[in-house]
């Protein structure tokens, strides 16, 4: 169990923590701001000192240049033919110049940089370099050079009466500039040579000139562990020496040499002491505030804590349903002003009142809720919970007396399409009507339940009549023969019924429902609107079906499906009119699987649409190849399932694939069964018109085996009628089949449509079809379905010039 910590202490801790954090942040911000202000002030001072140094340097240059100009006028150099007298004058006045102008050396160089006069034995190379530049530019130059010490050079060109040019070079120390700079800025000044790299610590340095050696040498010796040269130039160097604080700032002395710097040393002891004193004041002030606030917060939250503890102590009374006792103990008179605790107390009081009323209402409604849990709210029929309860009771009754019970599992055929097309509200109304008709079909002792969705279960209790389940199923079929009226529309509903019976009490309810459900799916597979009794073979067929469905998924995944093309021949001429694309499955273990084994499963599986689109793409590719081989009028017939036909994405995908291959839709014929056409006539017509507008042809497959197609045939944009092969097989022996074929051909020709006869297998059938002017034929007499290799051979040997030789 976690330790208890009182709310006042939590609030106190949180508040003081927040204040501490805020104080630290404010103090840090203030100190950082002070440091930034100090650095900004130092940067401004450095700029000012740099300007002062440059100003003093310029004054020195101007002073020496002015003297030199005056001296040349004094010796009348411009009236002399050469520089001999000028050189003697410089030599005679050298001592006076050195004393008064603090000049160390004087050199006079001719145009070829030969010495006309030199106060030193050798002329430094740096003087010659600058003199050469003066002679080139004919302008005065100045420079600072540092070796063991730093020297200021001023070089001025002079001219005699013959316009010859010579250069006068003067060198002087920077001590006067440093002295003047110190007096102007109040800082100690030194010239330092630093040999360290930018990112190396400041350890290798040499002091060349110092304004105060006694102070500055100890300060610079304290730089053993100071920052790098780059940090020193950008931020300066803080040095502590004998409880005194100094700031060393570096200014580059020579633009061409980064090793020499003008070092400015400022005493920052007062600033550091002021900053430390400010920090102590901030800390003392914060501590005082913390103590004062802690006392105030603790006593102000103490009342809050006591009231919350009292309320928490009495809250369990609500769980014990002692609502009045809770209200008596939690009553509290507020002070002058109400606060959140008073609002919480009032809310708890109101909560106790509402909980008491809710508890009373729950007790009243508990029985009703238990009843509702056993019945379907939409139809009023017992639901799955009640079904389980009643089945258990009926099975227990078989233990006491002989007899049997039957379970009928009903599923409405194509109910989903009504929901999708008319909406769920219409579907709910239809389910209510179905429930009412089911009630009318059973005895009062029997039970009709809604199992879920459009599924219903009927339990037929004790009965000794073996055919009683079939009698009930027949009554249900008769009840659904009458259309259901929803508003202004009539709907014809059929149902598939699975049945199971038992005389044994030890069968589980779930097993009975499962058996009936299995029989219902068998009924659906047989076309619906039929009732079947469960037998053991259904379980085996279901198991085989599940295995086959799994293998179909694997076949799609590993591309085991292929297309075969069966030729369609124009009977009057023998012309190859086109092909029908037929799906084939080459199983890796079982070999070729016939379409009868897997087409029915595919049509009821979600893989049908995926595989159907593959068939389209492959058919388009084959058509492209056939056109390229010299069959420009070829047409491929493709079977279209109901699910794919109603897929909204179908037209756009077909148009995209045709565009990619550069094909016309007129090379393709879409085959639809009668059952697909009449499932939802409005949606069917809309989809057909959209595809027809793209250029596709339409044919009705297996014509005559379905129902209702004749009533809609004139509305549909159909081009071709295919007579089912079952009629062709019997046309020579069965007069009824013969009459159906003859009448169908005549009717279709009246409607200006084309006729294709499927299953033509012998010459007699062919002659009879030609006699009645059937347009096209398809069957083994012409060719079996051809794979790609067989197709190439068929085109080469059996269809010369595109015509099949009929004999």
mmCIF file of C-alpha atoms in Angstrom, residues 287-413:
data_model
loop_
_atom_site.group_PDB
_atom_site.id
_atom_site.type_symbol
_atom_site.label_atom_id
_atom_site.label_comp_id
_atom_site.label_asym_id
_atom_site.label_seq_id
_atom_site.Cartn_x
_atom_site.Cartn_y
_atom_site.Cartn_z
ATOM 1 C CA UNK A 287 14.200 31.838 1.471
ATOM 2 C CA UNK A 288 12.173 34.410 3.378
ATOM 3 C CA UNK A 289 9.356 34.204 0.857
ATOM 4 C CA UNK A 290 9.386 30.407 0.993
ATOM 5 C CA UNK A 291 9.018 30.337 4.776
ATOM 6 C CA UNK A 292 6.222 32.927 4.770
ATOM 7 C CA UNK A 293 4.321 31.243 1.940
ATOM 8 C CA UNK A 294 4.743 27.797 3.541
ATOM 9 C CA UNK A 295 3.052 28.962 6.720
ATOM 10 C CA UNK A 296 0.215 30.693 4.835
ATOM 11 C CA UNK A 297 -0.419 27.756 2.469
ATOM 12 C CA UNK A 298 -0.352 25.125 5.205
ATOM 13 C CA UNK A 299 -2.933 26.807 7.429
ATOM 14 C CA UNK A 300 -5.156 27.810 4.500
ATOM 15 C CA UNK A 301 -5.273 24.215 3.196
ATOM 16 C CA UNK A 302 -5.715 22.604 6.605
ATOM 17 C CA UNK A 303 -9.470 23.288 6.553
ATOM 18 C CA UNK A 304 -9.657 21.926 3.013
ATOM 19 C CA UNK A 305 -7.943 18.708 4.093
ATOM 20 C CA UNK A 306 -10.217 18.135 7.082
ATOM 21 C CA UNK A 307 -13.399 18.586 5.042
ATOM 22 C CA UNK A 308 -12.182 16.298 2.267
ATOM 23 C CA UNK A 309 -11.272 13.584 4.770
ATOM 24 C CA UNK A 310 -14.690 13.840 6.374
ATOM 25 C CA UNK A 311 -16.407 13.556 2.991
ATOM 26 C CA UNK A 312 -14.236 10.569 2.037
ATOM 27 C CA UNK A 313 -15.068 8.895 5.339
ATOM 28 C CA UNK A 314 -18.818 9.096 4.654
ATOM 29 C CA UNK A 315 -18.792 8.252 0.922
ATOM 30 C CA UNK A 316 -18.923 4.442 1.570
ATOM 31 C CA UNK A 317 -22.436 5.024 2.911
ATOM 32 C CA UNK A 318 -23.555 5.533 -0.703
ATOM 33 C CA UNK A 319 -22.259 2.092 -1.663
ATOM 34 C CA UNK A 320 -24.168 0.675 1.323
ATOM 35 C CA UNK A 321 -27.326 2.433 0.054
ATOM 36 C CA UNK A 322 -27.541 4.470 3.263
ATOM 37 C CA UNK A 323 -28.387 7.628 1.414
ATOM 38 C CA UNK A 324 -30.080 9.527 4.260
ATOM 39 C CA UNK A 325 -27.270 8.800 6.736
ATOM 40 C CA UNK A 326 -24.781 10.132 4.191
ATOM 41 C CA UNK A 327 -26.709 13.375 3.830
ATOM 42 C CA UNK A 328 -26.864 13.802 7.609
ATOM 43 C CA UNK A 329 -23.125 13.311 8.146
ATOM 44 C CA UNK A 330 -21.934 15.297 5.121
ATOM 45 C CA UNK A 331 -23.931 18.454 5.941
ATOM 46 C CA UNK A 332 -21.605 21.453 6.477
ATOM 47 C CA UNK A 333 -22.314 25.147 6.951
ATOM 48 C CA UNK A 334 -20.228 27.310 4.606
ATOM 49 C CA UNK A 335 -18.233 30.307 5.766
ATOM 50 C CA UNK A 336 -18.768 33.847 4.572
ATOM 51 C CA UNK A 337 -17.979 32.904 0.977
ATOM 52 C CA UNK A 338 -18.627 29.615 -0.769
ATOM 53 C CA UNK A 339 -15.747 27.805 -2.376
ATOM 54 C CA UNK A 340 -15.177 24.673 -4.432
ATOM 55 C CA UNK A 341 -15.529 22.457 -1.369
ATOM 56 C CA UNK A 342 -19.025 23.780 -0.788
ATOM 57 C CA UNK A 343 -19.844 23.078 -4.431
ATOM 58 C CA UNK A 344 -18.443 19.544 -4.040
ATOM 59 C CA UNK A 345 -20.499 18.972 -0.869
ATOM 60 C CA UNK A 346 -23.661 20.164 -2.582
ATOM 61 C CA UNK A 347 -22.916 17.930 -5.582
ATOM 62 C CA UNK A 348 -22.389 14.931 -3.285
ATOM 63 C CA UNK A 349 -25.693 15.718 -1.556
ATOM 64 C CA UNK A 350 -27.513 15.909 -4.902
ATOM 65 C CA UNK A 351 -25.745 12.736 -6.041
ATOM 66 C CA UNK A 352 -27.063 10.848 -3.019
ATOM 67 C CA UNK A 353 -30.617 11.984 -3.848
ATOM 68 C CA UNK A 354 -30.298 10.926 -7.510
ATOM 69 C CA UNK A 355 -28.664 7.624 -6.607
ATOM 70 C CA UNK A 356 -31.524 6.849 -4.274
ATOM 71 C CA UNK A 357 -34.059 7.557 -7.024
ATOM 72 C CA UNK A 358 -32.008 5.566 -9.548
ATOM 73 C CA UNK A 359 -31.804 2.607 -7.161
ATOM 74 C CA UNK A 360 -35.548 2.599 -6.811
ATOM 75 C CA UNK A 361 -36.007 2.814 -10.586
ATOM 76 C CA UNK A 362 -33.511 -0.010 -11.165
ATOM 77 C CA UNK A 363 -35.407 -2.281 -8.832
ATOM 78 C CA UNK A 364 -38.618 -1.492 -10.714
ATOM 79 C CA UNK A 365 -37.097 -2.087 -14.172
ATOM 80 C CA UNK A 366 -34.860 -5.085 -13.441
ATOM 81 C CA UNK A 367 -37.541 -7.594 -14.333
ATOM 82 C CA UNK A 368 -38.394 -5.745 -17.539
ATOM 83 C CA UNK A 369 -34.726 -5.626 -18.576
ATOM 84 C CA UNK A 370 -34.383 -9.351 -18.021
ATOM 85 C CA UNK A 371 -37.324 -9.908 -20.348
ATOM 86 C CA UNK A 372 -35.939 -7.535 -22.974
ATOM 87 C CA UNK A 373 -32.614 -9.422 -22.957
ATOM 88 C CA UNK A 374 -34.446 -12.524 -24.200
ATOM 89 C CA UNK A 375 -36.328 -10.925 -27.128
ATOM 90 C CA UNK A 376 -35.376 -9.183 -30.364
ATOM 91 C CA UNK A 377 -36.284 -5.477 -30.185
ATOM 92 C CA UNK A 378 -37.038 -5.142 -33.905
ATOM 93 C CA UNK A 379 -39.286 -8.128 -34.587
ATOM 94 C CA UNK A 380 -40.456 -9.022 -31.097
ATOM 95 C CA UNK A 381 -39.353 -12.630 -31.637
ATOM 96 C CA UNK A 382 -37.238 -14.467 -29.073
ATOM 97 C CA UNK A 383 -33.553 -13.862 -29.637
ATOM 98 C CA UNK A 384 -30.533 -16.148 -29.532
ATOM 99 C CA UNK A 385 -30.464 -16.193 -25.720
ATOM 100 C CA UNK A 386 -34.081 -17.372 -25.558
ATOM 101 C CA UNK A 387 -33.369 -19.915 -28.302
ATOM 102 C CA UNK A 388 -30.646 -21.487 -26.175
ATOM 103 C CA UNK A 389 -32.912 -21.538 -23.134
ATOM 104 C CA UNK A 390 -35.871 -23.088 -24.984
ATOM 105 C CA UNK A 391 -33.730 -25.688 -26.763
ATOM 106 C CA UNK A 392 -32.251 -26.803 -23.459
ATOM 107 C CA UNK A 393 -35.750 -27.094 -21.997
ATOM 108 C CA UNK A 394 -37.034 -29.050 -25.011
ATOM 109 C CA UNK A 395 -34.045 -31.423 -24.919
ATOM 110 C CA UNK A 396 -34.563 -31.969 -21.200
ATOM 111 C CA UNK A 397 -38.199 -32.916 -21.974
ATOM 112 C CA UNK A 398 -36.990 -35.716 -24.296
ATOM 113 C CA UNK A 399 -35.402 -37.355 -21.285
ATOM 114 C CA UNK A 400 -38.831 -37.637 -19.587
ATOM 115 C CA UNK A 401 -40.948 -38.729 -22.571
ATOM 116 C CA UNK A 402 -40.390 -40.072 -26.059
ATOM 117 C CA UNK A 403 -40.742 -37.903 -29.117
ATOM 118 C CA UNK A 404 -38.588 -35.639 -31.261
ATOM 119 C CA UNK A 405 -37.836 -31.998 -31.794
ATOM 120 C CA UNK A 406 -36.863 -30.290 -35.048
ATOM 121 C CA UNK A 407 -34.828 -27.167 -35.720
ATOM 122 C CA UNK A 408 -35.354 -25.160 -38.917
ATOM 123 C CA UNK A 409 -32.678 -22.620 -39.875
ATOM 124 C CA UNK A 410 -33.956 -19.979 -42.345
ATOM 125 C CA UNK A 411 -31.974 -17.431 -44.327
ATOM 126 C CA UNK A 412 -33.591 -14.908 -46.669
ATOM 127 C CA UNK A 413 -32.261 -15.113 -50.228
#
